[in-house]
PDB file of C-alpha atoms in Angstrom:
ATOM      1  CA  MET N   1     113.395 122.753  86.799  1.00 81.00           C
ATOM      2  CA  SER N   2     113.893 120.439  89.629  1.00 92.00           C
ATOM      3  CA  LYS N   3     116.816 118.074  90.002  1.00 96.00           C
ATOM      4  CA  ILE N   4     115.566 114.608  90.835  1.00 97.00           C
ATOM      5  CA  ILE N   5     117.878 111.420  91.400  1.00 98.00           C
ATOM      6  CA  HIS N   6     116.302 107.956  90.880  1.00 98.00           C
ATOM      7  CA  LEU N   7     117.399 104.930  92.718  1.00 98.00           C
ATOM      8  CA  SER N   8     115.766 101.281  92.051  1.00 97.00           C
ATOM      9  CA  ASP N   9     116.110  97.924  93.075  1.00 96.00           C
ATOM     10  CA  ILE N  10     118.467  98.468  95.924  1.00 97.00           C
ATOM     11  CA  TYR N  11     117.751  94.786  97.640  1.00 97.00           C
ATOM     12  CA  MET N  12     118.774  95.597 100.924  1.00 98.00           C
ATOM     13  CA  CYS N  13     119.384  92.748 103.390  1.00 98.00           C
ATOM     14  CA  PRO N  14     120.590  92.406 107.138  1.00 97.00           C
ATOM     15  CA  ALA N  15     124.036  92.805 108.349  1.00 95.00           C
ATOM     16  CA  GLY N  16     126.550  90.144 107.025  1.00 95.00           C
ATOM     17  CA  GLU N  17     124.244  88.818 104.470  1.00 96.00           C
ATOM     18  CA  ARG N  18     124.707  89.419 100.848  1.00 96.00           C
ATOM     19  CA  VAL N  19     122.257  89.446  97.791  1.00 96.00           C
ATOM     20  CA  VAL N  20     123.674  87.445  94.783  1.00 95.00           C
ATOM     21  CA  GLY N  21     127.150  87.781  96.049  1.00 95.00           C
ATOM     22  CA  PHE N  22     127.222  91.566  96.776  1.00 96.00           C
ATOM     23  CA  ASP N  23     126.642  93.756  99.821  1.00 96.00           C
ATOM     24  CA  PRO N  24     123.807  95.974  99.105  1.00 98.00           C
ATOM     25  CA  ALA N  25     124.678  98.328 102.147  1.00 98.00           C
ATOM     26  CA  ALA N  26     128.202  98.989 100.608  1.00 97.00           C
ATOM     27  CA  ARG N  27     127.002  99.736  97.321  1.00 97.00           C
ATOM     28  CA  LEU N  28     124.405 102.074  98.712  1.00 98.00           C
ATOM     29  CA  GLN N  29     126.913 103.894 100.803  1.00 98.00           C
ATOM     30  CA  SER N  30     129.091 104.723  98.063  1.00 98.00           C
ATOM     31  CA  VAL N  31     126.138 105.975  95.977  1.00 98.00           C
ATOM     32  CA  ILE N  32     125.003 108.048  99.174  1.00 98.00           C
ATOM     33  CA  ALA N  33     128.665 109.440  99.200  1.00 98.00           C
ATOM     34  CA  ALA N  34     128.472 110.343  95.617  1.00 98.00           C
ATOM     35  CA  LEU N  35     124.994 111.895  95.690  1.00 98.00           C
ATOM     36  CA  ASN N  36     126.200 114.007  98.697  1.00 98.00           C
ATOM     37  CA  SER N  37     129.555 115.228  97.221  1.00 98.00           C
ATOM     38  CA  GLU N  38     128.613 115.590  93.497  1.00 98.00           C
ATOM     39  CA  HIS N  39     124.623 116.311  93.402  1.00 98.00           C
ATOM     40  CA  GLY N  40     124.065 118.141  96.632  1.00 96.00           C
ATOM     41  CA  ASP N  41     121.860 120.446  94.825  1.00 97.00           C
ATOM     42  CA  ALA N  42     119.410 117.896  93.877  1.00 98.00           C
ATOM     43  CA  ASP N  43     116.037 118.492  95.320  1.00 97.00           C
ATOM     44  CA  LEU N  44     114.939 114.961  95.937  1.00 97.00           C
ATOM     45  CA  VAL N  45     115.934 111.246  95.572  1.00 98.00           C
ATOM     46  CA  ILE N  46     113.306 108.684  94.916  1.00 98.00           C
ATOM     47  CA  ILE N  47     114.254 105.190  95.605  1.00 98.00           C
ATOM     48  CA  ASN N  48     111.604 102.772  94.412  1.00 95.00           C
ATOM     49  CA  GLY N  49     111.245  99.103  95.317  1.00 89.00           C
ATOM     50  CA  ASP N  50     112.584  96.724  95.766  1.00 94.00           C
ATOM     51  CA  LEU N  51     113.859  98.328  99.103  1.00 97.00           C
ATOM     52  CA  ALA N  52     114.439  95.155 100.839  1.00 97.00           C
ATOM     53  CA  ASP N  53     115.223  91.909  99.317  1.00 96.00           C
ATOM     54  CA  ARG N  54     113.089  89.800 101.780  1.00 95.00           C
ATOM     55  CA  GLY N  55     110.869  92.739 103.169  1.00 95.00           C
ATOM     56  CA  ASP N  56     112.130  92.063 106.737  1.00 97.00           C
ATOM     57  CA  GLU N  57     112.581  95.030 109.451  1.00 98.00           C
ATOM     58  CA  ALA N  58     116.072  94.076 109.861  1.00 98.00           C
ATOM     59  CA  SER N  59     116.650  95.257 106.291  1.00 98.00           C
ATOM     60  CA  TYR N  60     114.725  98.246 106.684  1.00 98.00           C
ATOM     61  CA  GLY N  61     116.405  99.143 109.601  1.00 98.00           C
ATOM     62  CA  ARG N  62     119.595  99.033 107.895  1.00 98.00           C
ATOM     63  CA  LEU N  63     118.421 101.278 105.016  1.00 98.00           C
ATOM     64  CA  ARG N  64     117.224 103.679 107.597  1.00 98.00           C
ATOM     65  CA  ARG N  65     120.370 103.869 109.170  1.00 98.00           C
ATOM     66  CA  LEU N  66     122.295 104.297 105.831  1.00 98.00           C
ATOM     67  CA  LEU N  67     119.694 106.987 104.791  1.00 98.00           C
ATOM     68  CA  ALA N  68     120.608 108.907 107.712  1.00 98.00           C
ATOM     69  CA  ASP N  69     123.736 110.037 105.991  1.00 98.00           C
ATOM     70  CA  LEU N  70     121.998 111.158 102.717  1.00 98.00           C
ATOM     71  CA  SER N  71     121.840 114.947 102.638  1.00 98.00           C
ATOM     72  CA  ILE N  72     119.131 115.141 100.134  1.00 98.00           C
ATOM     73  CA  PRO N  73     115.293 114.734 100.912  1.00 97.00           C
ATOM     74  CA  VAL N  74     114.301 111.132  99.960  1.00 97.00           C
ATOM     75  CA  ARG N  75     111.197 109.400  99.203  1.00 97.00           C
ATOM     76  CA  LEU N  76     110.879 105.769  99.369  1.00 97.00           C
ATOM     77  CA  MET N  77     108.450 103.660  97.178  1.00 96.00           C
ATOM     78  CA  LEU N  78     107.621  99.756  97.780  1.00 95.00           C
ATOM     79  CA  GLY N  79     108.237  96.962  95.163  1.00 92.00           C
ATOM     80  CA  ASN N  80     107.068  93.289  95.106  1.00 90.00           C
ATOM     81  CA  HIS N  81     110.134  92.104  97.501  1.00 92.00           C
ATOM     82  CA  ASP N  82     108.847  94.617  99.930  1.00 94.00           C
ATOM     83  CA  ASN N  83     106.282  94.332 102.976  1.00 95.00           C
ATOM     84  CA  ARG N  84     103.913  97.120 103.781  1.00 95.00           C
ATOM     85  CA  GLN N  85     103.848  96.186 107.646  1.00 95.00           C
ATOM     86  CA  ALA N  86     107.610  95.649 108.305  1.00 97.00           C
ATOM     87  CA  PHE N  87     108.406  98.926 106.259  1.00 98.00           C
ATOM     88  CA  ARG N  88     105.872 101.027 108.292  1.00 97.00           C
ATOM     89  CA  ARG N  89     107.382  99.883 111.691  1.00 97.00           C
ATOM     90  CA  VAL N  90     110.831 101.083 110.615  1.00 98.00           C
ATOM     91  CA  PHE N  91     109.446 104.093 108.376  1.00 98.00           C
ATOM     92  CA  PRO N  92     106.190 105.116 110.554  1.00 96.00           C
ATOM     93  CA  GLU N  93     106.472 108.633 109.176  1.00 95.00           C
ATOM     94  CA  SER N  94     105.807 107.266 105.501  1.00 94.00           C
ATOM     95  CA  HIS N  95     102.862 108.742 103.363  1.00 90.00           C
ATOM     96  CA  ASP N  96     100.038 107.074 103.943  1.00 87.00           C
ATOM     97  CA  ASP N  97      96.985 107.784 101.246  1.00 86.00           C
ATOM     98  CA  GLY N  98      94.416 106.767 103.884  1.00 86.00           C
ATOM     99  CA  ASN N  99      93.719 103.239 102.435  1.00 85.00           C
ATOM    100  CA  GLY N 100      96.727 101.856 103.719  1.00 87.00           C
ATOM    101  CA  PHE N 101      98.841 102.253 100.594  1.00 91.00           C
ATOM    102  CA  VAL N 102     102.404 104.117 100.794  1.00 94.00           C
ATOM    103  CA  GLN N 103     101.890 106.392  97.892  1.00 92.00           C
ATOM    104  CA  ALA N 104     101.822 110.134  97.549  1.00 91.00           C
ATOM    105  CA  ALA N 105     101.934 113.262  95.099  1.00 92.00           C
ATOM    106  CA  VAL N 106     105.181 115.351  95.646  1.00 93.00           C
ATOM    107  CA  ALA N 107     105.122 118.843  94.496  1.00 93.00           C
ATOM    108  CA  LEU N 108     108.448 120.200  93.267  1.00 92.00           C
ATOM    109  CA  GLY N 109     107.989 123.867  91.963  1.00 89.00           C
ATOM    110  CA  PRO N 110     105.721 123.548  88.958  1.00 90.00           C
ATOM    111  CA  GLU N 111     106.281 119.809  88.803  1.00 90.00           C
ATOM    112  CA  ARG N 112     104.307 117.312  90.404  1.00 93.00           C
ATOM    113  CA  LEU N 113     105.508 113.450  90.722  1.00 94.00           C
ATOM    114  CA  ILE N 114     102.932 110.660  91.573  1.00 94.00           C
ATOM    115  CA  LEU N 115     104.467 108.049  93.633  1.00 94.00           C
ATOM    116  CA  LEU N 116     102.086 105.164  93.465  1.00 92.00           C
ATOM    117  CA  ASP N 117     102.152 101.919  95.561  1.00 91.00           C
ATOM    118  CA  THR N 118     101.446  98.843  93.321  1.00 89.00           C
ATOM    119  CA  LEU N 119     102.645  96.168  95.725  1.00 90.00           C
ATOM    120  CA  ASP N 120     100.331  93.276  95.887  1.00 86.00           C
ATOM    121  CA  GLU N 121     101.341  91.069  98.891  1.00 81.00           C
ATOM    122  CA  ALA N 122      99.012  88.163  97.984  1.00 81.00           C
ATOM    123  CA  ARG N 123     100.856  87.806  94.700  1.00 79.00           C
ATOM    124  CA  PRO N 124     104.325  89.288  94.912  1.00 72.00           C
ATOM    125  CA  SER N 125     105.190  88.900  91.400  1.00 74.00           C
ATOM    126  CA  ALA N 126     102.481  91.178  90.281  1.00 74.00           C
ATOM    127  CA  GLY N 127     101.865  94.635  90.811  1.00 77.00           C
ATOM    128  CA  PHE N 128      98.350  96.370  90.225  1.00 78.00           C
ATOM    129  CA  LEU N 129      96.357  99.525  90.982  1.00 77.00           C
ATOM    130  CA  CYS N 130      93.193  98.661  92.808  1.00 73.00           C
ATOM    131  CA  SER N 131      89.893 100.869  92.919  1.00 67.00           C
ATOM    132  CA  SER N 132      90.615 101.756  96.664  1.00 57.00           C
ATOM    133  CA  GLY N 133      93.705 103.267  95.689  1.00 48.00           C
ATOM    134  CA  SER N 134      92.494 105.424  92.907  1.00 47.00           C
ATOM    135  CA  PRO N 135      88.872 107.114  92.957  1.00 42.00           C
ATOM    136  CA  GLY N 136      89.153 107.959  96.652  1.00 44.00           C
ATOM    137  CA  TRP N 137      92.708 108.535  96.684  1.00 43.00           C
ATOM    138  CA  ARG N 138      93.755 112.341  97.041  1.00 46.00           C
ATOM    139  CA  PRO N 139      97.216 113.653  96.643  1.00 46.00           C
ATOM    140  CA  SER N 140      98.871 115.577  99.363  1.00 45.00           C
TER     141      SER N 140
END
């Protein structure tokens, strides 16, 4: 059985800013340190959105720099605060399903994780799965 660590809603912001009074970078740094020292045997860390509080490139850049210290493989998922274009400019290697969505299937031994992109940038408070992301989509 695989060991998977799941983090959610980190709401990264640009350096010098805070989100509801907290510095998400400081919190993520402490989580990364704990994961590296206490869970180095994990197979994967999944961080689902909201990755950035405002979906801006500065926040994604800060997130990328922080994740460089993580010794465990990581997969990122988008949330309703995220922005696909800004995310892709900072994380161009992120999986694209061929329809522009950041989604993938990840095989870990006998387990298969399906990471879905439900971001609706036209209606950021709602998520959805559309037909272009389902019938024609094939996991990698």
